[in-house]
XYZ file of C-alpha atoms in Angstrom:
441
model
C 114.781 120.754 106.194
C 111.964 122.996 106.844
C 111.712 122.804 110.640
C 109.336 124.379 113.013
C 108.553 124.807 116.755
C 105.078 125.645 118.094
C 106.555 128.983 119.374
C 107.687 130.072 116.052
C 104.279 129.616 114.208
C 101.521 132.061 113.838
C 97.746 131.216 113.684
C 97.261 129.803 110.206
C 95.251 131.965 107.694
C 91.771 130.880 106.749
C 91.889 128.066 104.265
C 91.436 129.380 100.773
C 90.037 127.750 97.563
C 92.186 125.204 95.762
C 94.315 124.442 98.973
C 94.565 121.178 101.008
C 95.284 121.592 104.559
C 96.818 118.834 106.771
C 96.833 118.978 110.387
C 98.535 116.204 112.443
C 96.794 115.912 115.997
C 99.250 113.228 117.164
C 101.909 110.889 116.169
C 104.721 113.434 115.547
C 107.397 113.750 118.198
C 105.993 110.679 119.919
C 105.324 106.964 119.348
C 101.513 106.726 119.457
C 98.134 108.480 119.162
C 98.482 108.927 115.359
C 95.950 111.055 113.758
C 96.002 113.502 110.892
C 93.123 115.700 109.521
C 92.900 116.416 105.879
C 90.637 119.590 104.932
C 89.400 120.864 101.651
C 86.241 122.616 100.625
C 85.640 122.652 103.845
C 85.214 118.955 104.415
C 87.432 116.938 106.718
C 88.979 113.421 106.258
C 90.645 111.789 109.117
C 93.587 109.237 108.770
C 93.960 107.037 111.952
C 92.890 107.765 115.491
C 95.066 106.191 117.938
C 96.066 106.246 121.615
C 99.432 106.984 123.398
C 100.280 104.961 126.533
C 101.456 106.944 129.445
C 105.027 107.023 130.958
C 106.242 106.791 134.521
C 105.934 110.532 135.091
C 102.138 110.362 134.275
C 100.609 108.471 137.292
C 97.080 107.872 137.189
C 96.715 108.188 133.353
C 95.411 105.309 131.490
C 95.430 106.621 127.942
C 96.529 109.743 126.177
C 94.177 110.813 123.288
C 94.838 113.140 120.221
C 93.639 116.678 120.789
C 90.228 116.669 119.206
C 89.570 120.468 119.681
C 90.426 121.153 116.071
C 87.405 119.295 114.928
C 85.090 118.842 117.882
C 82.994 121.953 116.827
C 82.706 120.780 113.219
C 81.685 117.110 113.525
C 79.247 117.393 110.612
C 82.179 118.381 108.246
C 83.991 114.916 108.730
C 83.272 112.524 105.857
C 85.108 109.565 107.373
C 87.847 108.093 109.316
C 90.408 105.969 107.287
C 91.930 103.409 109.576
C 95.283 102.140 108.093
C 95.592 98.974 110.348
C 94.402 97.625 113.809
C 97.138 98.686 116.298
C 96.082 100.555 119.293
C 98.231 103.676 118.470
C 96.087 103.838 115.242
C 92.472 102.820 116.421
C 92.616 103.079 120.228
C 90.982 106.610 120.280
C 88.085 105.873 117.888
C 85.547 105.361 120.844
C 86.452 108.735 122.173
C 86.225 110.479 118.716
C 82.793 108.864 118.136
C 81.480 110.555 121.321
C 81.604 113.806 119.386
C 79.533 112.202 116.578
C 78.593 108.412 116.503
C 77.762 108.103 112.799
C 81.171 109.237 111.382
C 81.920 106.480 108.896
C 84.833 104.304 109.636
C 86.884 102.945 106.596
C 89.367 100.165 106.809
C 90.264 96.523 106.091
C 88.113 93.494 107.415
C 90.526 92.729 110.301
C 91.081 96.383 111.185
C 87.359 97.185 111.323
C 86.633 93.816 113.346
C 89.076 94.970 115.995
C 87.568 98.393 116.056
C 84.064 97.027 116.209
C 84.964 94.833 119.280
C 86.370 97.834 121.100
C 83.337 99.942 120.385
C 81.057 97.168 121.590
C 82.655 97.727 124.933
C 81.627 101.460 124.773
C 78.106 100.516 123.497
C 78.595 102.219 120.208
C 77.447 100.711 116.876
C 79.598 102.101 114.167
C 78.861 102.909 110.493
C 81.655 101.056 108.639
C 83.083 100.370 105.078
C 85.227 97.541 104.401
C 87.840 98.179 101.860
C 90.650 96.151 100.331
C 93.890 96.886 98.217
C 93.117 98.329 94.891
C 89.777 99.685 95.842
C 88.771 103.395 95.282
C 86.151 105.177 97.086
C 85.002 108.762 97.121
C 84.415 110.633 100.330
C 83.178 113.990 99.745
C 86.169 115.983 97.907
C 88.507 113.206 98.686
C 89.016 110.292 96.316
C 90.905 107.530 98.350
C 92.756 104.455 96.680
C 94.043 101.810 99.059
C 97.272 100.047 98.788
C 98.511 96.872 100.454
C 101.408 97.266 102.924
C 103.121 94.777 104.951
C 103.381 95.335 108.738
C 103.338 93.432 112.103
C 99.669 92.927 111.793
C 97.706 91.598 108.835
C 95.559 93.567 106.390
C 97.351 97.000 106.735
C 96.643 99.604 104.062
C 98.371 102.677 102.882
C 95.941 105.409 101.474
C 96.472 107.626 98.316
C 94.300 110.696 98.598
C 93.447 112.542 95.430
C 92.089 116.193 95.784
C 91.505 119.167 93.594
C 94.662 120.609 95.367
C 97.009 117.734 95.022
C 97.667 114.066 95.824
C 98.843 112.684 99.188
C 100.280 109.297 99.899
C 100.065 108.211 103.591
C 101.697 104.894 104.135
C 100.347 104.302 107.685
C 102.714 101.740 109.322
C 104.599 99.517 106.834
C 107.862 97.789 105.926
C 109.020 95.729 102.766
C 109.363 92.149 104.205
C 109.809 90.034 100.997
C 108.897 86.942 102.841
C 105.948 87.620 105.004
C 104.051 84.995 106.782
C 100.712 85.674 104.999
C 102.425 86.204 101.611
C 101.079 89.799 101.378
C 103.959 92.077 100.463
C 103.901 95.929 100.255
C 102.705 96.772 96.769
C 105.750 98.566 95.392
C 104.232 98.393 91.855
C 101.230 100.470 93.097
C 103.687 102.776 94.818
C 105.412 103.151 91.431
C 102.179 103.870 89.414
C 100.914 106.368 91.997
C 104.415 108.091 91.695
C 103.936 108.328 87.969
C 100.565 109.855 88.392
C 102.340 112.438 90.957
C 102.709 112.446 94.673
C 102.544 116.034 95.831
C 102.953 115.096 99.524
C 104.496 111.799 100.855
C 103.850 110.969 104.484
C 106.014 107.987 105.323
C 106.239 106.077 108.651
C 109.404 107.079 110.531
C 109.655 104.870 113.457
C 112.545 102.842 112.183
C 114.211 105.499 109.956
C 117.357 105.729 112.179
C 118.073 102.039 111.860
C 120.248 101.199 108.709
C 119.653 98.449 106.286
C 116.511 96.421 106.195
C 114.173 94.650 108.581
C 114.660 90.931 109.286
C 111.982 88.818 107.645
C 109.375 87.571 109.982
C 109.887 83.969 108.842
C 113.294 83.973 110.568
C 111.505 84.135 114.093
C 109.636 80.956 113.739
C 112.728 78.638 113.799
C 114.256 80.461 116.677
C 110.897 80.072 118.753
C 110.930 76.257 117.751
C 114.445 75.763 118.798
C 113.691 77.521 122.233
C 110.752 75.627 122.708
C 112.700 72.393 122.283
C 115.319 73.428 124.903
C 112.851 74.514 127.722
C 111.844 71.753 130.123
C 109.398 73.723 132.305
C 106.583 76.231 131.514
C 106.945 78.814 128.829
C 105.347 82.294 128.876
C 105.464 84.450 125.689
C 104.651 88.199 125.915
C 103.705 90.033 122.817
C 101.380 92.776 121.315
C 97.747 91.559 121.719
C 97.223 92.300 117.970
C 100.459 90.717 116.677
C 98.872 87.807 114.754
C 101.864 86.748 113.119
C 103.836 86.235 116.175
C 101.066 84.477 117.896
C 100.841 82.231 114.863
C 104.511 81.404 115.258
C 103.856 80.640 118.931
C 101.034 78.241 118.007
C 103.087 76.550 115.432
C 106.102 76.054 117.754
C 103.893 74.855 120.686
C 102.180 72.302 118.319
C 105.644 71.060 117.146
C 106.602 70.218 120.636
C 103.437 68.851 122.042
C 102.449 71.838 124.217
C 99.018 73.492 124.686
C 98.508 77.262 124.679
C 96.509 79.506 126.867
C 95.843 83.103 126.059
C 96.328 85.481 128.987
C 95.000 88.938 129.045
C 91.575 90.213 127.937
C 92.680 91.992 124.791
C 94.835 89.046 123.674
C 91.690 86.549 124.118
C 89.470 88.979 122.204
C 91.708 89.800 119.432
C 92.977 86.245 118.641
C 89.302 85.046 118.799
C 88.596 87.651 116.120
C 91.614 86.765 113.897
C 90.821 82.981 114.271
C 87.211 83.677 113.293
C 88.140 85.655 110.189
C 90.850 83.171 109.027
C 93.914 85.319 109.756
C 95.130 82.855 112.509
C 95.360 79.072 112.017
C 94.764 77.347 115.290
C 95.959 73.745 115.318
C 92.965 71.582 116.598
C 92.891 70.920 120.332
C 95.916 73.201 121.017
C 94.081 75.892 122.981
C 93.259 75.455 126.644
C 91.379 77.949 128.900
C 93.516 79.688 131.456
C 91.657 78.335 134.326
C 92.454 74.741 133.253
C 96.383 75.195 132.850
C 97.005 73.698 136.334
C 95.554 70.395 134.849
C 98.645 70.005 132.595
C 102.212 69.559 133.519
C 104.675 72.517 133.139
C 106.347 71.086 130.137
C 103.060 70.834 128.252
C 102.054 74.473 128.594
C 102.661 77.835 126.819
C 101.045 81.004 128.013
C 100.594 83.659 125.314
C 100.409 86.879 127.344
C 99.922 90.593 127.176
C 102.355 92.966 128.691
C 105.358 93.059 126.596
C 105.855 96.766 127.280
C 105.539 96.686 131.046
C 102.209 98.193 131.241
C 101.267 97.928 135.009
C 98.026 96.429 134.695
C 98.786 93.914 131.948
C 99.230 90.274 132.636
C 102.921 90.047 132.514
C 103.495 92.910 134.934
C 101.135 91.353 137.440
C 103.050 88.069 137.044
C 106.196 89.701 137.730
C 104.577 91.432 140.915
C 103.183 88.080 142.038
C 99.492 89.418 141.928
C 98.324 87.396 139.031
C 96.630 83.881 139.089
C 99.673 82.678 136.951
C 102.527 82.257 139.230
C 106.060 82.505 137.692
C 108.382 79.781 139.422
C 112.014 78.627 139.371
C 113.058 77.317 135.887
C 110.107 78.988 134.033
C 111.088 80.743 130.744
C 109.593 84.125 129.753
C 109.966 85.304 126.150
C 109.483 89.010 125.337
C 108.666 88.840 121.671
C 108.345 92.399 120.969
C 110.272 95.766 120.226
C 110.947 98.083 123.057
C 108.911 101.117 122.366
C 110.668 104.329 123.280
C 109.605 105.668 126.704
C 108.863 102.152 128.103
C 112.320 101.036 128.838
C 112.226 101.497 132.711
C 108.862 99.688 132.974
C 109.953 96.866 130.841
C 113.393 96.394 132.815
C 111.383 96.486 135.975
C 109.259 93.623 134.809
C 112.439 91.748 133.534
C 114.046 92.229 136.971
C 110.889 91.029 138.785
C 110.724 87.833 136.712
C 114.293 87.146 137.388
C 113.864 87.517 141.026
C 111.094 84.820 140.803
C 113.708 82.378 139.236
C 112.565 82.658 135.622
C 114.909 82.731 132.663
C 114.045 85.879 130.515
C 114.801 85.999 126.831
C 114.256 89.197 124.804
C 115.392 90.919 121.565
C 118.645 91.817 123.298
C 119.815 88.180 123.767
C 118.018 86.204 121.100
C 116.202 86.944 117.912
C 112.667 86.569 119.116
C 111.221 89.711 117.248
C 111.520 91.855 114.372
C 110.310 95.364 114.027
C 107.225 96.234 112.225
C 108.162 99.646 110.504
C 110.618 99.973 107.547
C 114.305 100.465 108.104
C 116.278 103.155 106.320
C 117.096 100.941 103.331
C 113.472 100.196 102.596
C 112.520 103.984 102.950
C 115.145 104.766 100.315
C 113.422 102.307 98.040
C 110.150 104.210 98.592
C 111.609 107.582 97.827
C 113.110 106.311 94.707
C 110.158 104.423 93.517
C 107.645 107.242 94.389
C 109.765 110.513 93.739
C 107.432 112.701 95.739
C 107.501 116.468 95.282
C 107.322 116.992 99.100
C 107.803 115.020 102.129
C 106.422 115.171 105.646
C 107.688 112.431 107.803
C 105.104 111.089 110.229
C 104.894 108.545 113.180
C 107.997 108.955 115.172
C 109.972 110.802 117.928
C 111.912 113.985 116.660
C 115.109 111.910 116.005
C 113.011 109.420 113.832
C 111.414 112.285 111.705
C 114.765 113.968 111.231
C 116.521 110.719 110.058
C 113.595 110.169 107.699
C 113.929 113.741 106.326
C 117.674 113.064 105.682
C 116.944 109.874 103.791
C 114.460 111.920 101.639
C 117.201 114.519 100.945
C 119.733 111.807 100.008
C 117.480 110.689 97.211
C 117.313 114.104 95.734
C 114.311 115.741 97.392
C 115.174 119.468 98.012
C 115.850 120.481 101.614
C 113.011 123.013 101.449
C 110.481 120.408 100.403
C 111.097 118.170 103.537
C 108.808 119.361 106.214
C 109.593 118.441 109.824
C 106.422 119.266 111.942
C 105.006 118.726 115.484
C 101.557 117.792 116.359
C 99.208 120.839 115.689
C 101.401 122.224 112.942
C 99.415 123.174 109.851
C 100.638 122.183 106.382
C 99.005 123.658 103.223
C 99.363 121.912 99.751
C 98.803 123.812 96.694
C 100.116 123.992 93.174
C 102.525 121.123 93.957
C 104.000 122.978 96.932
C 103.732 122.026 100.564
C 104.396 124.641 103.315
C 104.195 125.103 106.927
């Protein structure tokens, strides 16, 4: 595999005619702040603009942004920002990008743009947006973009196929191949095959789960587990998840309704995002099931479920504050807390600290390690192999993952017959040029 470190690289040459340049500004060698810049003639198209959350050795830091220096002196060259889906590690830095130029067009699906617009409203920014859906083709300067439905742990995710005079690129965003998704919207492998026939000069696949063999478990398998747990618990239940995981929240609402419990959303982003999802029809809320957090004490413990933020141990999130005893919600003896999320690399100590704090308060803590209460959002190795065999790309540049994930994804590509020299392992800031069917660092 063609591998590089920053110390080995020279300043890239001036971009020549008929060449597509790709510069990842985040999301490589880390889980978060996904952002890639595509450049030709000399216009720029950005795919995703996310944040990275700080680790323990970064005290006082709230968010880590992509490095905008590559584009900050050329804001007028940016023809648009394609947002593949609504997770924070793909949209969280948009308000900071728009401080450079407020009228950069934002392109994404209905739910993705609704989540971004709510975030931007807090920054008092009114964006220019274009809502797209799968199968739609739009022209942005020298870039023609076709959008493809992909399945992920949030509804309305899209891959983007970018056609240029220098070659075609397929960027998956985050995706997996759940064949029984809750919303019935599967990854469009037929479109992948069609685009493969047209010719994919560079494939940029999600790598986060590339070192996990086999296939991801279907989301539908989580619902029965939650329903069974809800039937066993006699006191209050708190479920922690990502504030944008609409499917998991739907399963919690359904399980609560089946056992006669009311649900209160805890955490500002959970309240905001689920309000948006319900308004747009992505979340089906059973009538009368929701209660305001301030009214929770009016109900007996065995009739309440709290749907909370803080599944990654974030210090200021609701669950961490509950574990520390400084939240209005008090965790007590016999309560049950369910962590319905994956453990993002780097967050281990923070999550275990929260678990220990909850256990000290007398709660039973259920997590992915002792019950099937979550399935990952990205594709596992078996699904990625299907992608490579369906698409047959000329070159591959794994994205979104730590170094171990990128290397594992590159090895999968080679296993399907892609030559080693055509698999590019890169870091943030590494420059890749595509021309004449070849991609090189």
